[in-house]
mmCIF file of C-alpha atoms and ligand atoms in Angstrom:
data_model
loop_
_atom_site.group_PDB
_atom_site.id
_atom_site.type_symbol
_atom_site.label_atom_id
_atom_site.label_comp_id
_atom_site.label_asym_id
_atom_site.label_seq_id
_atom_site.Cartn_x
_atom_site.Cartn_y
_atom_site.Cartn_z
ATOM 1 C CA UNK A 1 0.000 0.000 0.000
ATOM 2 C CA UNK A 2 1.164 3.495 -0.702
ATOM 3 C CA UNK A 3 0.399 6.797 0.947
ATOM 4 C CA UNK A 4 -2.009 8.863 -1.137
ATOM 5 C CA UNK A 5 0.115 11.917 -0.316
ATOM 6 C CA UNK A 6 3.761 11.960 0.758
ATOM 7 C CA UNK A 7 4.027 11.629 4.569
ATOM 8 C CA UNK A 8 4.728 14.982 6.262
ATOM 9 C CA UNK A 9 8.384 15.692 6.993
ATOM 10 C CA UNK A 10 9.720 14.778 10.420
ATOM 11 C CA UNK A 11 10.350 17.861 12.539
ATOM 12 C CA UNK A 12 13.983 17.918 13.693
ATOM 13 C CA UNK A 13 15.704 20.096 16.298
ATOM 14 C CA UNK A 14 19.487 20.456 15.934
ATOM 15 C CA UNK A 15 21.672 19.010 18.684
ATOM 16 C CA UNK A 16 24.281 21.535 19.786
ATOM 17 C CA UNK A 17 27.844 20.694 18.847
ATOM 18 C CA UNK A 18 26.835 17.945 16.409
ATOM 19 C CA UNK A 19 25.342 17.615 12.940
ATOM 20 C CA UNK A 20 22.528 15.515 14.421
ATOM 21 C CA UNK A 21 18.818 16.244 14.689
ATOM 22 C CA UNK A 22 16.373 15.265 17.442
ATOM 23 C CA UNK A 23 13.134 14.028 15.855
ATOM 24 C CA UNK A 24 10.148 15.639 17.588
ATOM 25 C CA UNK A 25 7.182 13.449 18.442
ATOM 26 C CA UNK A 26 4.767 15.531 20.553
ATOM 27 C CA UNK A 27 4.871 18.899 22.310
ATOM 28 C CA UNK A 28 3.504 19.277 25.824
ATOM 29 C CA UNK A 29 3.475 22.505 27.806
ATOM 30 C CA UNK A 30 3.021 23.170 31.518
ATOM 31 C CA UNK A 31 0.690 25.966 32.617
ATOM 32 C CA UNK A 32 1.524 28.358 35.446
ATOM 33 C CA UNK A 33 4.705 26.771 36.735
ATOM 34 C CA UNK A 34 6.286 29.851 38.316
ATOM 35 C CA UNK A 35 4.519 31.428 41.301
ATOM 36 C CA UNK A 36 4.896 35.032 40.174
ATOM 37 C CA UNK A 37 3.533 34.208 36.706
ATOM 38 C CA UNK A 38 0.616 32.243 38.177
ATOM 39 C CA UNK A 39 -0.279 35.345 40.187
ATOM 40 C CA UNK A 40 0.016 37.682 37.186
ATOM 41 C CA UNK A 41 -2.423 35.383 35.331
ATOM 42 C CA UNK A 42 -4.902 35.521 38.222
ATOM 43 C CA UNK A 43 -4.131 32.091 39.696
ATOM 44 C CA UNK A 44 -3.120 30.838 43.101
ATOM 45 C CA UNK A 45 0.245 29.057 42.912
ATOM 46 C CA UNK A 46 -0.226 27.443 46.316
ATOM 47 C CA UNK A 47 -3.318 25.443 45.450
ATOM 48 C CA UNK A 48 -2.999 24.467 41.804
ATOM 49 C CA UNK A 49 -1.427 21.158 40.754
ATOM 50 C CA UNK A 50 0.392 21.206 37.392
ATOM 51 C CA UNK A 51 -1.740 21.177 34.285
ATOM 52 C CA UNK A 52 -0.766 20.556 30.697
ATOM 53 C CA UNK A 53 -1.729 21.481 27.185
ATOM 54 C CA UNK A 54 -0.257 20.475 23.825
ATOM 55 C CA UNK A 55 0.844 22.029 20.577
ATOM 56 C CA UNK A 56 1.023 20.404 17.144
ATOM 57 C CA UNK A 57 4.507 19.101 16.346
ATOM 58 C CA UNK A 58 4.783 21.300 13.288
ATOM 59 C CA UNK A 59 4.363 24.422 15.455
ATOM 60 C CA UNK A 60 8.124 24.084 16.013
ATOM 61 C CA UNK A 61 10.349 26.798 14.550
ATOM 62 C CA UNK A 62 14.042 25.974 14.763
ATOM 63 C CA UNK A 63 15.596 29.254 15.905
ATOM 64 C CA UNK A 64 18.971 28.814 17.624
ATOM 65 C CA UNK A 65 20.915 31.707 16.110
ATOM 66 C CA UNK A 66 20.924 35.071 17.892
ATOM 67 C CA UNK A 67 22.837 36.605 14.973
ATOM 68 C CA UNK A 68 20.190 35.481 12.511
ATOM 69 C CA UNK A 69 16.770 35.284 14.208
ATOM 70 C CA UNK A 70 14.226 33.035 12.514
ATOM 71 C CA UNK A 71 11.760 35.197 10.603
ATOM 72 C CA UNK A 72 8.163 34.333 11.476
ATOM 73 C CA UNK A 73 5.019 35.820 9.958
ATOM 74 C CA UNK A 74 2.945 37.604 12.599
ATOM 75 C CA UNK A 75 0.069 35.208 13.342
ATOM 76 C CA UNK A 76 -3.476 35.935 12.203
ATOM 77 C CA UNK A 77 -6.512 37.032 14.238
ATOM 78 C CA UNK A 78 -4.728 38.050 17.448
ATOM 79 C CA UNK A 79 -4.349 41.609 18.707
ATOM 80 C CA UNK A 80 -2.408 40.449 21.780
ATOM 81 C CA UNK A 81 0.417 38.042 20.937
ATOM 82 C CA UNK A 82 2.383 37.254 24.126
ATOM 83 C CA UNK A 83 5.874 35.883 24.678
ATOM 84 C CA UNK A 84 6.440 33.103 27.219
ATOM 85 C CA UNK A 85 10.131 32.256 27.636
ATOM 86 C CA UNK A 86 10.654 28.661 28.792
ATOM 87 C CA UNK A 87 13.092 25.844 29.511
ATOM 88 C CA UNK A 88 12.314 22.901 27.219
ATOM 89 C CA UNK A 89 13.009 19.269 28.135
ATOM 90 C CA UNK A 90 13.587 16.649 25.420
ATOM 91 C CA UNK A 91 12.542 13.112 26.303
ATOM 92 C CA UNK A 92 14.997 10.393 25.288
ATOM 93 C CA UNK A 93 13.487 7.379 27.059
ATOM 94 C CA UNK A 94 9.865 6.281 26.975
ATOM 95 C CA UNK A 95 7.931 5.686 30.157
ATOM 96 C CA UNK A 96 4.652 5.750 32.060
ATOM 97 C CA UNK A 97 4.107 6.334 35.779
ATOM 98 C CA UNK A 98 7.730 7.339 36.186
ATOM 99 C CA UNK A 99 8.659 7.985 39.827
ATOM 100 C CA UNK A 100 10.223 11.345 40.622
ATOM 101 C CA UNK A 101 13.541 9.801 41.621
ATOM 102 C CA UNK A 102 13.846 8.081 38.214
ATOM 103 C CA UNK A 103 12.388 10.898 36.107
ATOM 104 C CA UNK A 104 15.646 12.591 35.069
ATOM 105 C CA UNK A 105 16.736 9.349 33.364
ATOM 106 C CA UNK A 106 14.090 10.256 30.765
ATOM 107 C CA UNK A 107 15.407 13.789 30.154
ATOM 108 C CA UNK A 108 17.879 13.515 27.275
ATOM 109 C CA UNK A 109 18.429 17.202 26.638
ATOM 110 C CA UNK A 110 17.375 20.792 27.186
ATOM 111 C CA UNK A 111 16.751 23.866 25.078
ATOM 112 C CA UNK A 112 15.560 27.450 25.254
ATOM 113 C CA UNK A 113 12.064 27.829 23.840
ATOM 114 C CA UNK A 114 9.158 30.221 23.430
ATOM 115 C CA UNK A 115 5.526 29.269 24.086
ATOM 116 C CA UNK A 116 4.015 31.972 21.905
ATOM 117 C CA UNK A 117 0.449 32.682 22.916
ATOM 118 C CA UNK A 118 -2.487 34.490 21.322
ATOM 119 C CA UNK A 119 -3.528 35.767 24.740
ATOM 120 C CA UNK A 120 -6.780 37.350 23.594
ATOM 121 C CA UNK A 121 -7.960 34.067 22.077
ATOM 122 C CA UNK A 122 -6.713 32.049 25.055
ATOM 123 C CA UNK A 123 -8.453 34.311 27.562
ATOM 124 C CA UNK A 124 -11.738 34.297 25.618
ATOM 125 C CA UNK A 125 -11.624 30.481 25.570
ATOM 126 C CA UNK A 126 -10.731 30.315 29.258
ATOM 127 C CA UNK A 127 -13.599 32.615 30.196
ATOM 128 C CA UNK A 128 -16.083 30.409 28.306
ATOM 129 C CA UNK A 129 -14.598 27.134 29.562
ATOM 130 C CA UNK A 130 -13.507 26.232 26.042
ATOM 131 C CA UNK A 131 -10.218 24.627 24.898
ATOM 132 C CA UNK A 132 -7.060 26.741 24.669
ATOM 133 C CA UNK A 133 -5.892 25.165 21.429
ATOM 134 C CA UNK A 134 -6.374 28.134 19.110
ATOM 135 C CA UNK A 135 -4.719 30.426 21.639
ATOM 136 C CA UNK A 136 -1.709 28.170 22.067
ATOM 137 C CA UNK A 137 -1.358 25.682 19.234
ATOM 138 C CA UNK A 138 -1.225 27.850 16.128
ATOM 139 C CA UNK A 139 1.346 27.837 13.306
ATOM 140 C CA UNK A 140 4.912 28.698 14.374
ATOM 141 C CA UNK A 141 3.896 28.954 18.038
ATOM 142 C CA UNK A 142 6.780 26.855 19.394
ATOM 143 C CA UNK A 143 10.169 28.404 18.527
ATOM 144 C CA UNK A 144 13.110 26.486 19.982
ATOM 145 C CA UNK A 145 16.895 26.743 20.030
ATOM 146 C CA UNK A 146 19.376 23.884 19.759
ATOM 147 C CA UNK A 147 19.187 20.966 22.176
ATOM 148 C CA UNK A 148 21.954 20.596 24.756
ATOM 149 C CA UNK A 149 22.566 17.024 25.883
ATOM 150 C CA UNK A 150 22.098 16.279 29.564
ATOM 151 C CA UNK A 151 25.184 14.065 29.305
ATOM 152 C CA UNK A 152 27.139 17.265 28.708
ATOM 153 C CA UNK A 153 25.363 19.962 30.730
ATOM 154 C CA UNK A 154 23.662 17.945 33.466
ATOM 155 C CA UNK A 155 20.075 18.601 34.534
ATOM 156 C CA UNK A 156 19.479 22.299 35.184
ATOM 157 C CA UNK A 157 17.761 22.960 38.513
ATOM 158 C CA UNK A 158 18.875 26.560 38.771
ATOM 159 C CA UNK A 159 20.236 29.192 36.417
ATOM 160 C CA UNK A 160 19.174 32.315 34.602
ATOM 161 C CA UNK A 161 16.211 32.375 32.209
ATOM 162 C CA UNK A 162 15.895 35.631 30.298
ATOM 163 C CA UNK A 163 14.088 37.194 27.347
ATOM 164 C CA UNK A 164 14.808 40.462 25.564
ATOM 165 C CA UNK A 165 12.214 41.941 23.208
ATOM 166 C CA UNK A 166 13.700 44.404 20.733
ATOM 167 C CA UNK A 167 16.576 45.160 23.087
ATOM 168 C CA UNK A 168 14.593 45.472 26.331
ATOM 169 C CA UNK A 169 14.664 42.762 28.996
ATOM 170 C CA UNK A 170 11.089 41.612 29.606
ATOM 171 C CA UNK A 171 11.513 38.333 31.464
ATOM 172 C CA UNK A 172 14.360 37.576 33.857
ATOM 173 C CA UNK A 173 14.143 34.849 36.480
ATOM 174 C CA UNK A 174 15.824 31.726 37.802
ATOM 175 C CA UNK A 175 14.944 28.120 37.062
ATOM 176 C CA UNK A 176 15.004 27.444 40.805
ATOM 177 C CA UNK A 177 11.637 29.262 40.961
ATOM 178 C CA UNK A 178 9.867 26.473 39.051
ATOM 179 C CA UNK A 179 6.944 25.263 41.191
ATOM 180 C CA UNK A 180 7.193 21.759 39.672
ATOM 181 C CA UNK A 181 10.802 21.044 38.747
ATOM 182 C CA UNK A 182 11.851 18.979 35.727
ATOM 183 C CA UNK A 183 11.764 15.634 37.543
ATOM 184 C CA UNK A 184 8.365 16.328 39.123
ATOM 185 C CA UNK A 185 6.967 17.548 35.789
ATOM 186 C CA UNK A 186 8.131 14.426 33.913
ATOM 187 C CA UNK A 187 6.788 12.204 36.680
ATOM 188 C CA UNK A 188 3.402 13.941 36.812
ATOM 189 C CA UNK A 189 2.948 14.062 33.009
ATOM 190 C CA UNK A 190 3.967 10.405 32.656
ATOM 191 C CA UNK A 191 1.038 9.530 34.878
ATOM 192 C CA UNK A 192 -1.333 11.172 32.406
ATOM 193 C CA UNK A 193 0.199 9.945 29.137
ATOM 194 C CA UNK A 194 2.917 7.481 28.211
ATOM 195 C CA UNK A 195 5.912 9.643 27.387
ATOM 196 C CA UNK A 196 7.767 8.686 24.221
ATOM 197 C CA UNK A 197 11.183 9.313 22.745
ATOM 198 C CA UNK A 198 10.977 12.611 20.896
ATOM 199 C CA UNK A 199 8.456 14.270 23.162
ATOM 200 C CA UNK A 200 9.228 17.852 24.212
ATOM 201 C CA UNK A 201 7.988 19.498 27.393
ATOM 202 C CA UNK A 202 7.855 23.289 27.603
ATOM 203 C CA UNK A 203 8.121 23.705 31.358
ATOM 204 C CA UNK A 204 6.290 26.998 31.854
ATOM 205 C CA UNK A 205 7.165 30.671 31.877
ATOM 206 C CA UNK A 206 8.280 33.007 34.638
ATOM 207 C CA UNK A 207 6.658 36.371 35.268
ATOM 208 C CA UNK A 208 6.910 39.274 32.855
ATOM 209 C CA UNK A 209 4.880 37.963 29.925
ATOM 210 C CA UNK A 210 3.640 40.634 27.585
ATOM 211 C CA UNK A 211 2.758 41.619 24.034
ATOM 212 C CA UNK A 212 4.932 41.643 20.947
ATOM 213 C CA UNK A 213 4.189 43.342 17.653
ATOM 214 C CA UNK A 214 5.232 42.962 14.031
ATOM 215 C CA UNK A 215 8.889 43.913 13.680
ATOM 216 C CA UNK A 216 9.882 42.831 17.205
ATOM 217 C CA UNK A 217 12.951 40.667 17.695
ATOM 218 C CA UNK A 218 12.880 38.191 20.601
ATOM 219 C CA UNK A 219 16.189 36.909 22.000
ATOM 220 C CA UNK A 220 15.950 34.388 24.832
ATOM 221 C CA UNK A 221 18.573 32.551 26.867
ATOM 222 C CA UNK A 222 18.498 29.751 29.394
ATOM 223 C CA UNK A 223 21.747 29.280 31.309
ATOM 224 C CA UNK A 224 23.701 26.275 29.943
ATOM 225 C CA UNK A 225 20.830 25.531 27.517
ATOM 226 C CA UNK A 226 21.513 28.021 24.752
ATOM 227 C CA UNK A 227 19.356 30.604 23.033
ATOM 228 C CA UNK A 228 16.249 31.092 20.927
ATOM 229 C CA UNK A 229 15.910 34.010 18.521
ATOM 230 C CA UNK A 230 12.974 35.062 16.334
ATOM 231 C CA UNK A 231 11.732 38.123 14.522
ATOM 232 C CA UNK A 232 8.111 38.829 13.556
ATOM 233 C CA UNK A 233 7.754 40.035 9.980
HETATM 234 MN MN1 MN B 1 3.776 28.632 28.675
#
């Protein structure tokens, strides 16, 4: 049997320091995983367990080069496109119901990423109890830098996470402020779905989210985990 159309291309994220690509399977994102951001979104960080949403795999934009930001068309419909700068975890070992003390065995690498969000659409959906998908999972909504192997950098539990928008620092925090750290996030998510090799987890954004407009350049860094760089055109 043959495919009636050619299968879609596999989405690959470059692995830093190699000519290899990491094939992306699924993209999960954590909501409200820094206390100060949970508060700025109207939540209560003390009482909310982690929750997850997903983006389509082809929302990935490979954007590792701060000297040549990936050019992205400004997305349709929204009047309030927000940046969310995040640490991304790449899963290199499948598993379900992974205990916290084994969870980092599943984290193969890390990257700097952006969970771009059509906040107006997300908030309208939230207020009506509808899905977030069109606020979160639109085309080009998941820019990511190169992947840094855990075998080389370890598993970041602290370190700077920072985003500049057109030369002004908008988000600046430390990974040690994650409410649910990487191991806890992997463990919790693996109880909801069976994690597979190639899955990415965007671990949530610190405070300071805000709007970007056409023409803005976004340069993000996560300590030891590289950069992500995009420009809206
Ligand atoms: Mn996010």
